[in-house]
Short mmCIF file of C-alpha atoms in Angstrom, two decimals:
data_model
loop_
_atom_site.label_atom_id
_atom_site.label_comp_id
_atom_site.label_asym_id
_atom_site.label_seq_id
_atom_site.Cartn_x
_atom_site.Cartn_y
_atom_site.Cartn_z
CA MET A 54 9.00 50.86 -4.87
CA GLY A 55 8.17 53.30 -7.62
CA ASN A 56 5.11 54.04 -9.46
CA ALA A 57 6.29 52.39 -12.49
CA GLU A 58 6.47 48.94 -10.26
CA ARG A 59 2.76 49.37 -9.16
CA ARG A 60 1.17 49.18 -12.56
CA ILE A 61 0.43 46.15 -15.26
CA SER A 62 -0.35 46.55 -18.72
CA ALA A 63 -3.48 45.15 -20.20
CA LYS A 64 -1.74 42.49 -22.18
CA ARG A 65 -0.16 41.08 -19.27
CA LYS A 66 -3.62 40.67 -17.42
CA ARG A 67 -4.76 38.97 -20.50
CA GLN A 68 -1.70 36.48 -20.09
CA PHE A 69 -2.76 35.66 -16.57
CA ARG A 70 -6.27 35.01 -17.34
CA GLY A 71 -5.18 32.46 -20.25
CA ASN A 72 -2.69 30.40 -18.97
CA GLY A 73 -1.31 31.47 -15.49
CA LEU A 74 -0.44 28.86 -13.57
CA ILE A 75 1.17 29.85 -10.53
CA LYS A 76 0.30 32.65 -8.30
CA ILE A 77 2.55 34.68 -6.10
CA ALA A 78 1.95 36.84 -3.34
CA ALA A 79 4.68 38.70 -1.21
CA GLN A 80 4.94 37.87 2.45
CA HIS A 81 7.75 37.47 4.80
CA LEU A 82 8.85 34.04 4.77
CA PRO A 83 12.17 31.83 6.10
CA THR A 84 14.94 31.91 3.63
CA GLN A 85 14.23 27.74 3.60
CA VAL A 86 11.04 28.20 2.43
CA LEU A 87 11.99 30.88 -0.47
CA GLN A 88 14.52 28.27 -1.51
CA ARG A 89 12.14 25.55 -1.98
CA ILE A 90 9.64 27.95 -3.78
CA LYS A 91 12.57 28.70 -6.12
CA CYS A 92 13.60 25.24 -6.54
CA LEU A 93 10.03 24.28 -7.46
CA LEU A 94 9.77 27.07 -10.30
CA PHE A 95 12.96 25.94 -11.60
CA LEU A 96 11.86 22.44 -11.92
CA MET A 97 8.45 23.22 -13.54
CA LYS A 98 10.33 25.34 -16.16
CA LYS A 99 12.83 22.77 -17.05
CA TRP A 100 11.42 19.13 -16.59
CA GLN A 101 7.84 19.67 -17.00
CA ASN A 102 8.11 22.41 -19.97
CA MET A 103 5.69 24.40 -18.54
CA LYS A 104 4.84 28.07 -19.53
CA VAL A 105 5.08 29.70 -15.96
CA ASN A 106 3.73 33.07 -15.64
CA TYR A 107 3.96 35.22 -12.13
CA LEU A 108 2.14 37.79 -10.62
CA LEU A 109 3.83 39.50 -7.43
CA VAL A 110 1.43 40.93 -5.09
CA THR A 111 2.83 43.05 -2.28
CA ASP A 112 1.45 45.46 0.64
CA TYR A 113 -1.38 47.93 0.60
CA GLY A 114 -2.20 49.07 -3.09
CA ARG A 115 1.35 48.02 -4.44
CA ARG A 116 2.01 45.87 -7.26
CA SER A 117 5.44 44.70 -8.64
CA PRO A 118 5.94 43.68 -12.41
CA TYR A 119 7.20 40.11 -12.88
CA ASP A 120 11.05 39.42 -11.54
CA ASP A 121 12.11 36.25 -11.30
CA SER A 122 14.90 37.47 -8.82
CA PHE A 123 12.19 39.16 -6.63
CA VAL A 124 10.10 36.28 -6.71
CA ALA A 125 12.72 33.93 -5.28
CA GLN A 126 13.41 36.00 -2.53
CA GLU A 127 9.77 37.26 -1.16
CA GLY A 128 7.40 34.66 -3.10
CA LEU A 129 4.55 32.69 -1.30
CA LEU A 130 3.01 30.15 -3.40
CA LEU A 131 -0.73 30.08 -3.58
CA SER A 132 -2.26 26.92 -5.35
CA GLU A 133 -5.14 26.91 -7.42
CA ASP A 134 -7.05 23.98 -5.03
CA SER A 135 -6.73 26.32 -1.95
CA ARG A 136 -5.20 23.37 -0.09
CA TYR A 137 -4.46 25.72 3.10
CA GLY A 138 -8.06 27.74 2.72
CA HIS A 139 -6.39 30.30 0.50
CA ALA A 140 -8.55 30.66 -2.51
CA GLY A 141 -5.58 31.14 -4.72
CA ARG A 142 -7.50 32.05 -8.28
CA ASP A 143 -10.11 34.44 -6.77
CA TYR A 144 -7.40 36.10 -4.69
CA ILE A 145 -5.09 36.84 -7.30
CA GLU A 146 -7.86 37.81 -9.69
CA ASP A 147 -9.53 40.29 -7.01
CA ASP A 148 -5.75 42.19 -6.70
CA ILE A 149 -5.24 42.11 -10.67
CA GLU A 150 -8.48 44.02 -10.70
CA LEU A 151 -7.33 46.84 -8.31
CA LEU A 152 -3.96 47.11 -10.21
CA LEU A 153 -5.33 50.41 -12.66
CA PRO A 154 -8.78 51.89 -13.18
CA PRO A 155 -10.32 51.86 -16.73
CA LEU A 156 -7.79 54.61 -18.73
CA GLU A 157 -11.04 54.89 -20.79
CA ASP A 158 -12.90 56.70 -18.13
CA MET A 159 -10.20 59.21 -17.69
CA PRO A 160 -10.81 62.58 -18.75
CA GLN A 161 -9.04 64.06 -21.87
CA ILE A 162 -7.16 66.97 -20.42
CA LYS A 163 -6.19 69.82 -22.84
CA GLY A 164 -2.00 69.18 -23.18
CA TYR A 165 -2.23 65.35 -21.37
CA GLU A 166 -4.33 63.78 -23.96
CA GLU A 167 -1.86 60.87 -24.33
CA VAL A 168 -0.90 60.48 -20.93
CA THR A 169 -1.40 56.57 -19.72
CA PHE A 170 -0.92 54.83 -16.44
CA GLU A 171 2.78 54.73 -17.92
CA PRO A 172 5.29 57.27 -17.07
CA TRP A 173 6.29 59.34 -19.94
CA SER A 174 9.27 61.88 -20.76
CA VAL A 175 8.31 65.05 -21.72
CA PRO A 176 10.99 66.54 -23.93
CA PRO A 177 12.30 69.57 -22.42
CA PRO A 178 12.02 73.41 -24.30
CA VAL A 179 14.75 73.54 -26.91
CA VAL A 180 17.46 75.90 -25.91
CA LEU A 181 19.87 77.35 -28.47
CA THR A 182 23.41 76.60 -28.26
CA PRO A 183 25.51 79.57 -26.97
CA ALA A 184 27.93 80.73 -29.17
CA ALA A 185 31.63 80.22 -28.58
CA ASP A 186 33.43 82.60 -26.22
CA THR A 187 36.30 83.79 -27.97
CA SER A 188 37.75 86.40 -25.15
CA GLU A 189 41.44 85.98 -24.35
CA GLU A 190 40.93 84.94 -20.37
CA ASP A 191 37.68 82.92 -20.76
CA GLY A 192 39.15 79.04 -21.61
CA ASP A 193 42.72 79.37 -21.17
CA LEU A 194 44.59 77.26 -18.17
CA LYS A 195 45.85 79.05 -15.45
CA PRO A 196 49.72 79.38 -15.81
CA PHE A 197 51.71 76.62 -15.09
CA THR A 198 54.35 78.33 -13.75
CA LYS A 199 53.00 78.44 -10.39
CA LEU A 200 53.48 74.53 -9.95
CA ARG A 201 56.75 74.01 -8.53
CA HIS A 202 58.90 71.39 -9.97
CA LEU A 203 60.92 69.06 -7.94
CA SER A 204 64.64 69.97 -7.29
CA GLU A 205 67.15 67.06 -7.80
CA ASP A 206 67.68 67.07 -3.88
CA GLU A 207 63.81 66.60 -3.57
CA ILE A 208 63.80 63.89 -6.12
CA ARG A 209 66.95 62.10 -4.08
CA SER A 210 65.11 62.46 -0.57
CA ILE A 211 61.97 60.92 -2.29
CA LEU A 212 63.97 57.96 -3.75
CA ILE A 213 65.89 57.44 -0.50
CA ARG A 214 62.70 56.91 1.37
CA TYR A 215 61.08 54.87 -1.20
CA ALA A 216 64.10 52.30 -1.51
CA ASP A 217 64.08 52.29 2.39
CA SER A 218 60.48 50.76 2.17
CA LYS A 219 61.63 48.15 -0.10
CA CYS A 220 63.33 45.10 0.89
CA ALA A 221 65.19 44.38 -2.28
CA PHE A 222 66.03 47.96 -3.37
CA ASP A 223 69.85 49.16 -3.17
CA LYS A 224 69.76 52.20 -0.80
CA ASN A 225 73.35 53.04 -1.77
CA ALA A 226 72.19 53.32 -5.40
CA ALA A 227 69.32 55.84 -4.57
CA ARG A 228 72.21 57.80 -2.69
CA ASP A 229 74.87 57.66 -4.67
CA MET A 230 73.70 57.58 -8.58
CA ASP A 231 74.09 60.22 -10.81
CA ILE A 232 71.19 62.04 -11.95
CA THR A 233 71.67 63.23 -15.38
CA SER A 234 68.58 64.58 -16.54
CA ILE A 235 64.93 65.59 -14.91
CA ASP A 236 62.32 65.94 -17.51
CA TYR A 237 58.93 67.78 -16.15
CA ARG A 238 55.84 66.79 -18.71
CA PRO A 239 52.64 66.91 -16.73
CA GLY A 240 49.32 64.65 -17.58
CA TYR A 241 45.85 66.42 -17.40
CA LYS A 242 42.71 65.19 -16.33
CA TYR A 243 39.65 66.74 -17.64
CA THR A 244 36.22 66.31 -16.01
CA LEU A 245 33.23 67.57 -17.47
CA GLU A 246 29.72 67.82 -15.42
CA SER A 247 26.22 68.10 -16.72
CA PHE A 248 23.54 68.68 -14.07
CA THR A 249 19.81 68.16 -15.81
CA GLU A 250 16.13 67.68 -14.70
CA MET A 251 13.76 65.02 -16.46
CA ARG A 252 9.98 65.47 -16.04
CA GLN A 253 7.72 62.40 -16.10
CA VAL A 254 3.84 62.59 -16.32
CA CYS A 255 1.24 59.46 -15.91
CA TRP A 256 -2.03 59.02 -14.14
CA SER A 257 -2.11 57.96 -10.86
CA PHE A 258 -4.67 57.15 -7.87
CA GLU A 259 -5.17 56.80 -4.30
CA PRO A 260 -8.15 56.11 -1.67
CA TYR A 261 -10.28 59.49 -1.51
CA THR A 262 -10.37 59.92 2.71
CA GLY A 263 -12.28 63.67 2.06
CA GLY A 264 -10.86 66.86 1.71
CA PRO A 265 -11.02 69.63 -1.03
CA LEU A 266 -10.30 68.50 -4.69
CA ASP A 267 -8.58 70.27 -7.64
CA GLU A 268 -11.05 69.06 -10.30
CA VAL A 269 -10.66 69.58 -14.01
CA ASN A 270 -11.78 72.67 -14.86
CA ALA A 271 -12.28 73.99 -18.63
CA SER A 272 -12.04 77.66 -17.73
CA GLN A 273 -8.67 76.73 -16.13
CA PRO A 274 -6.29 74.23 -17.98
CA PRO A 275 -3.63 72.65 -16.03
CA PRO A 276 -0.17 74.02 -16.63
CA GLU A 277 2.11 72.68 -18.65
CA PRO A 278 4.65 70.11 -17.28
CA TRP A 279 7.71 72.16 -17.77
CA ASP A 280 5.70 75.52 -16.32
CA ILE A 281 5.34 73.71 -13.04
CA GLU A 282 7.46 75.65 -10.49
CA CYS A 283 9.56 73.76 -7.91
CA SER A 284 12.33 74.56 -5.23
CA LEU A 285 15.46 72.98 -7.02
CA PRO A 286 17.80 70.84 -5.21
CA LYS A 287 21.55 71.89 -4.44
CA PRO A 288 23.39 71.95 -8.02
CA PHE A 289 25.15 68.67 -9.02
CA GLN A 290 23.19 66.53 -6.41
CA VAL A 291 21.08 63.78 -7.22
CA HIS A 292 17.49 63.91 -6.36
CA SER A 293 13.72 63.54 -7.08
CA MET A 294 10.21 64.73 -6.18
CA ILE A 295 6.54 63.69 -7.06
CA LEU A 296 3.83 66.28 -7.66
CA ASP A 297 0.32 66.68 -8.41
CA ILE A 298 -0.51 68.42 -11.33
CA PRO A 299 -3.27 71.00 -10.56
CA HIS A 300 -6.62 71.08 -11.95
CA THR A 301 -6.61 67.43 -12.88
CA ASP A 302 -8.21 65.77 -10.08
CA VAL A 303 -10.85 63.46 -10.68
CA LEU A 304 -13.41 61.78 -8.07
CA MET A 305 -14.58 58.02 -9.07
CA SER A 306 -16.27 55.20 -7.77
CA CYS A 307 -13.69 52.46 -6.89
CA HIS A 308 -13.09 50.29 -10.12
CA VAL A 309 -12.57 47.24 -7.52
CA CYS A 310 -15.53 47.31 -5.15
CA GLY A 311 -18.02 49.41 -7.57
CA GLY A 312 -18.23 52.08 -4.46
CA ILE A 313 -19.14 49.55 -1.72
CA GLY A 314 -15.84 49.54 0.36
CA SER A 315 -15.39 46.03 0.94
CA LYS A 316 -15.75 43.03 -1.00
CA ARG A 317 -16.30 39.33 -0.32
CA CYS A 318 -13.25 37.86 1.34
CA THR A 319 -11.16 35.89 -1.33
CA ALA A 320 -8.52 34.36 1.16
CA CYS A 321 -10.94 32.10 2.82
CA SER A 322 -13.88 31.95 0.10
CA ALA A 323 -16.21 34.15 2.69
CA ALA A 324 -15.82 31.16 4.96
CA GLY A 325 -14.50 33.14 7.80
CA TRP A 326 -11.88 30.56 8.45
CA GLU A 327 -8.67 28.76 7.15
CA ARG A 328 -7.15 25.51 7.96
CA CYS A 329 -4.62 25.70 10.42
CA SER A 330 -1.13 25.65 8.76
CA LEU A 331 0.51 23.89 11.93
CA CYS A 332 -1.67 20.86 12.48
CA LEU A 333 -3.22 20.87 8.76
CA GLY A 334 -6.31 20.78 9.72
CA ASP A 335 -6.15 17.43 11.95
CA GLY A 336 -6.64 19.61 15.21
CA HIS A 337 -3.73 17.36 16.76
CA LYS A 338 0.15 17.04 16.42
CA LEU A 339 2.96 14.68 17.53
CA SER A 340 4.81 15.76 20.71
CA LEU A 341 8.94 15.84 20.77
CA GLN A 342 8.18 12.40 22.85
CA GLY A 343 5.96 11.29 20.07
CA HIS A 344 2.62 11.65 21.64
CA ARG A 345 -0.53 12.70 19.89
CA GLU A 346 -1.59 15.97 21.67
CA ARG A 347 -3.93 18.86 21.00
CA CYS A 348 -2.77 21.66 18.46
CA PHE A 349 -1.81 24.99 20.48
CA ARG A 350 -2.53 27.00 17.80
CA CYS A 351 -6.18 26.15 16.61
CA LEU A 352 -7.06 24.49 20.30
CA GLY A 353 -7.75 21.13 18.48
CA THR A 354 -10.22 22.66 16.03
CA GLY A 355 -8.11 22.29 13.24
CA ARG A 356 -9.06 25.71 12.00
CA LYS A 357 -8.27 29.52 12.79
CA LYS A 358 -9.64 32.90 11.99
CA CYS A 359 -8.97 33.90 8.34
CA TRP A 360 -6.08 36.17 8.47
CA LYS A 361 -7.41 38.43 5.80
CA CYS A 362 -11.09 39.31 7.01
CA GLY A 363 -10.66 38.13 10.79
CA GLY A 364 -13.72 35.79 10.34
CA GLU A 365 -16.03 38.62 9.09
CA THR A 366 -16.15 36.99 5.60
CA ILE A 367 -16.06 40.29 4.21
CA ALA A 368 -12.77 42.14 3.53
CA LEU A 369 -11.76 45.99 3.28
CA CYS A 370 -11.16 46.75 -0.39
CA LEU A 371 -7.56 47.54 -1.10
CA GLY A 372 -8.79 49.95 -3.75
CA CYS A 373 -10.32 52.54 -1.73
CA GLY A 374 -9.18 51.83 1.43
CA GLY A 375 -13.14 51.14 2.50
CA THR A 376 -14.27 54.76 1.42
CA GLY A 377 -15.82 53.42 -1.96
CA GLN A 378 -14.13 56.13 -3.71
CA ILE A 379 -10.68 57.31 -5.41
CA ARG A 380 -8.97 60.18 -6.30
CA CYS A 381 -7.43 60.03 -9.95
CA PHE A 382 -4.98 62.72 -11.11
CA ILE A 383 -1.88 63.38 -12.88
CA ALA A 384 1.22 63.18 -11.02
CA ILE A 385 4.73 64.72 -12.44
CA THR A 386 8.03 62.98 -11.42
CA LEU A 387 10.79 65.71 -11.43
CA SER A 388 14.34 63.92 -11.49
CA TRP A 389 17.70 66.00 -11.03
CA SER A 390 20.64 64.04 -12.44
CA ASN A 391 24.54 64.79 -12.27
CA HIS A 392 26.46 63.24 -15.66
CA VAL A 393 30.09 63.18 -15.14
CA ASP A 394 32.71 62.47 -17.80
CA THR A 395 36.23 62.26 -17.41
CA ASP A 396 39.35 61.72 -19.81
CA ILE A 397 42.89 61.86 -19.18
CA LEU A 398 45.90 62.84 -21.65
CA GLU A 399 48.88 61.12 -20.38
CA PRO A 400 52.27 62.87 -21.59
CA SER A 401 53.79 60.98 -24.34
CA GLU A 402 57.13 60.59 -22.35
CA ALA A 403 55.62 58.88 -19.51
CA LEU A 404 53.39 56.30 -21.58
CA ALA A 405 55.19 53.61 -18.84
CA VAL A 406 52.90 55.32 -15.51
CA SER A 407 50.00 56.03 -18.09
CA GLU A 408 47.72 53.66 -16.38
CA LYS A 409 48.74 54.86 -12.92
CA LEU A 410 47.62 58.37 -13.75
CA GLU A 411 43.77 57.54 -13.45
CA TYR A 412 44.33 56.79 -9.48
CA VAL A 413 46.53 59.65 -8.29
CA ASN A 414 45.59 63.47 -7.62
CA GLY A 415 46.45 66.25 -9.00
CA HIS A 416 46.57 70.06 -8.57
CA LEU A 417 43.47 72.04 -10.30
CA VAL A 418 44.47 74.52 -12.64
CA PHE A 419 41.22 75.62 -14.27
CA GLN A 420 37.69 75.45 -13.30
CA ASP A 421 34.57 76.80 -14.85
CA GLU A 422 30.76 76.98 -14.20
CA LYS A 423 27.92 78.12 -16.63
CA PRO A 424 24.51 77.61 -17.54
CA MET A 425 25.60 75.97 -20.80
CA ILE A 426 29.66 75.55 -21.62
CA PRO A 427 30.34 76.89 -25.12
CA SER A 428 33.57 75.36 -27.01
CA VAL A 429 36.91 75.99 -25.29
CA THR A 430 39.88 77.11 -26.18
CA PHE A 431 42.84 75.39 -23.87
CA PRO A 432 46.79 75.65 -24.78
CA VAL A 433 47.35 72.12 -25.07
CA LYS A 434 45.76 71.28 -28.11
CA ASP A 435 45.26 67.38 -27.41
CA LEU A 436 43.35 68.63 -24.05
CA GLN A 437 41.01 71.09 -26.30
CA MET A 438 40.27 67.92 -28.34
CA ILE A 439 39.27 65.88 -25.25
CA ALA A 440 37.23 68.85 -24.02
CA THR A 441 35.25 69.32 -27.18
CA ALA A 442 34.71 65.75 -27.29
CA LEU A 443 32.87 65.41 -24.19
CA LEU A 444 31.15 68.97 -24.53
CA GLU A 445 29.67 67.59 -27.80
CA LYS A 446 28.47 64.01 -26.03
CA HIS A 447 26.90 66.18 -23.22
CA ARG A 448 25.11 68.40 -25.71
CA THR A 449 22.94 65.37 -26.78
CA ILE A 450 21.71 64.60 -23.59
CA SER A 451 19.30 68.07 -23.84
CA PHE A 452 17.13 66.31 -26.13
CA SER A 453 15.80 64.18 -23.23
CA GLU A 454 16.36 66.17 -19.83
CA LYS A 455 16.76 69.76 -19.34
CA LEU A 456 20.25 71.02 -18.75
CA LEU A 457 20.36 73.37 -15.83
CA LEU A 458 24.11 73.81 -15.24
CA GLN A 459 27.61 72.61 -16.51
CA ARG A 460 31.24 72.77 -14.50
CA HIS A 461 34.51 71.83 -16.16
CA GLY A 462 37.84 71.32 -14.49
CA VAL A 463 41.26 70.86 -15.55
CA TRP A 464 43.65 69.07 -13.18
CA ALA A 465 47.29 69.04 -13.92
CA ILE A 466 49.20 65.57 -12.59
CA PRO A 467 52.88 66.40 -12.11
CA VAL A 468 55.05 63.73 -13.67
CA HIS A 469 58.96 64.09 -13.46
CA LYS A 470 61.01 61.81 -15.66
CA VAL A 471 64.24 61.06 -14.16
CA THR A 472 67.59 59.84 -15.89
CA TYR A 473 70.24 58.30 -14.19
CA GLU A 474 73.37 56.46 -14.15
CA TRP A 475 74.72 53.80 -11.77
CA LYS A 476 77.73 51.43 -12.43
CA GLN A 477 77.80 52.42 -16.02
CA LYS A 478 74.30 51.68 -16.60
CA GLN A 479 71.75 54.09 -17.45
CA ASN A 480 67.75 53.79 -16.56
CA VAL A 481 65.11 56.05 -15.85
CA PHE A 482 62.25 55.97 -13.10
CA PHE A 483 59.21 58.39 -12.65
CA ILE A 484 57.56 60.49 -9.79
CA PHE A 485 54.10 61.16 -10.18
CA GLY A 486 51.31 62.66 -8.65
CA THR A 487 51.02 65.21 -5.45
CA LYS A 488 51.96 62.66 -3.24
CA ASN A 489 55.28 62.28 -5.08
CA GLU A 490 54.28 58.38 -6.29
CA VAL A 491 57.54 56.39 -7.03
CA TYR A 492 57.65 53.95 -10.44
CA ALA A 493 61.30 52.42 -10.65
CA PRO A 494 60.82 48.98 -12.66
CA ASP A 495 64.51 48.65 -13.46
CA PHE A 496 66.03 50.08 -10.18
CA PRO A 497 68.98 48.39 -8.84
CA GLU A 498 68.37 45.74 -6.53
CA SER A 499 70.30 44.21 -3.54
CA ILE A 500 70.49 41.01 -1.72
CA CYS A 501 67.82 40.64 0.92
CA CYS A 502 68.24 37.68 3.50
CA CYS A 503 67.68 36.91 7.06
CA VAL A 504 69.50 35.20 9.49
CA VAL A 505 67.23 32.10 11.66
CA SER A 506 68.96 30.88 14.68
#
């Protein structure tokens, strides 16, 4: 669960105080119970026309925004009348206050005055676009003469194997047809990758358990977000990490318990016990034979120790972990992404197989890698237009993310258009891809039958 899911805006908190109808806390529950919760929420919305708000309370110190799908999966309904000993209103209000320390208590740090508890993306430094490289070698495809064309014998052999794999294809036509022409027109697949980095900052906090603090110091301001050094991951691989920004630590009393380290248990209303969920407080239940017998869970008392405080009536503060103090600091999230775009240039003579070229392999005829790829020049004009359009598209990424590395490549997909004549009829078929895929929609067919004895 990310940092954004642990926070809640003041506006949403005010909504809960005014018209919160259902309070939900995440627990591990059977599937049947979860389905009943989902049905109940649906009925309250539709039939009673009630405005339903949720607060999802999860594990130690973690908070989640309102998500109906997640509520339906992991929700636990806490009623306001404390039917099972849980004081729902107090419990939820206690956890609402745990979510965020007061933002007005955070110091104004130079360069980070606008930082809040919501992640804020820091624009990267401006980088000038490099001039186009007009050298003769850079931007040219490798000579296509290195790509070997299929001979007539190879084409016939491929076609015979293909006809053997099809029951209705005429094998004699594959062997004896007259191949009148072989037209080789490769298709091209162009791929552009941009490896980028994005940095987000926000206030965060955690229980203070001792140790040195890197506190705010006027004589030593914290570094700018893009001046913080870190180890880079492998190029073109997605990765992320969270770091503490130096010189931003602030030690504060816990805003939940006021520095005491504990609070009155809201799960049992400081009673130390709760109603037994098996016998519903009766102390007895019916056996399989229909006899009334003592509840084995509560031993006939109808109550058991509170699950939260263990009968102590005082629970550990979740905000500070019992220490009474929290450490507030500015955290920076570093995210590396790889933006990939691919486009295919189909040969005009092979439009019948244009949709199939996307799923076949080709021969790598060009590849280049640079911090920022300038405008390129390719021998194929239409391919150059595709590359230019994708490069312009990826340059807009640099407005919100820092461009670290770019890589582009061209794959030539062999396409052979074969014209043949069989029984005074002329037709065509195609052989394409590195694995010599065959597309022959109008190939002569033979009668395929079987004898059942």
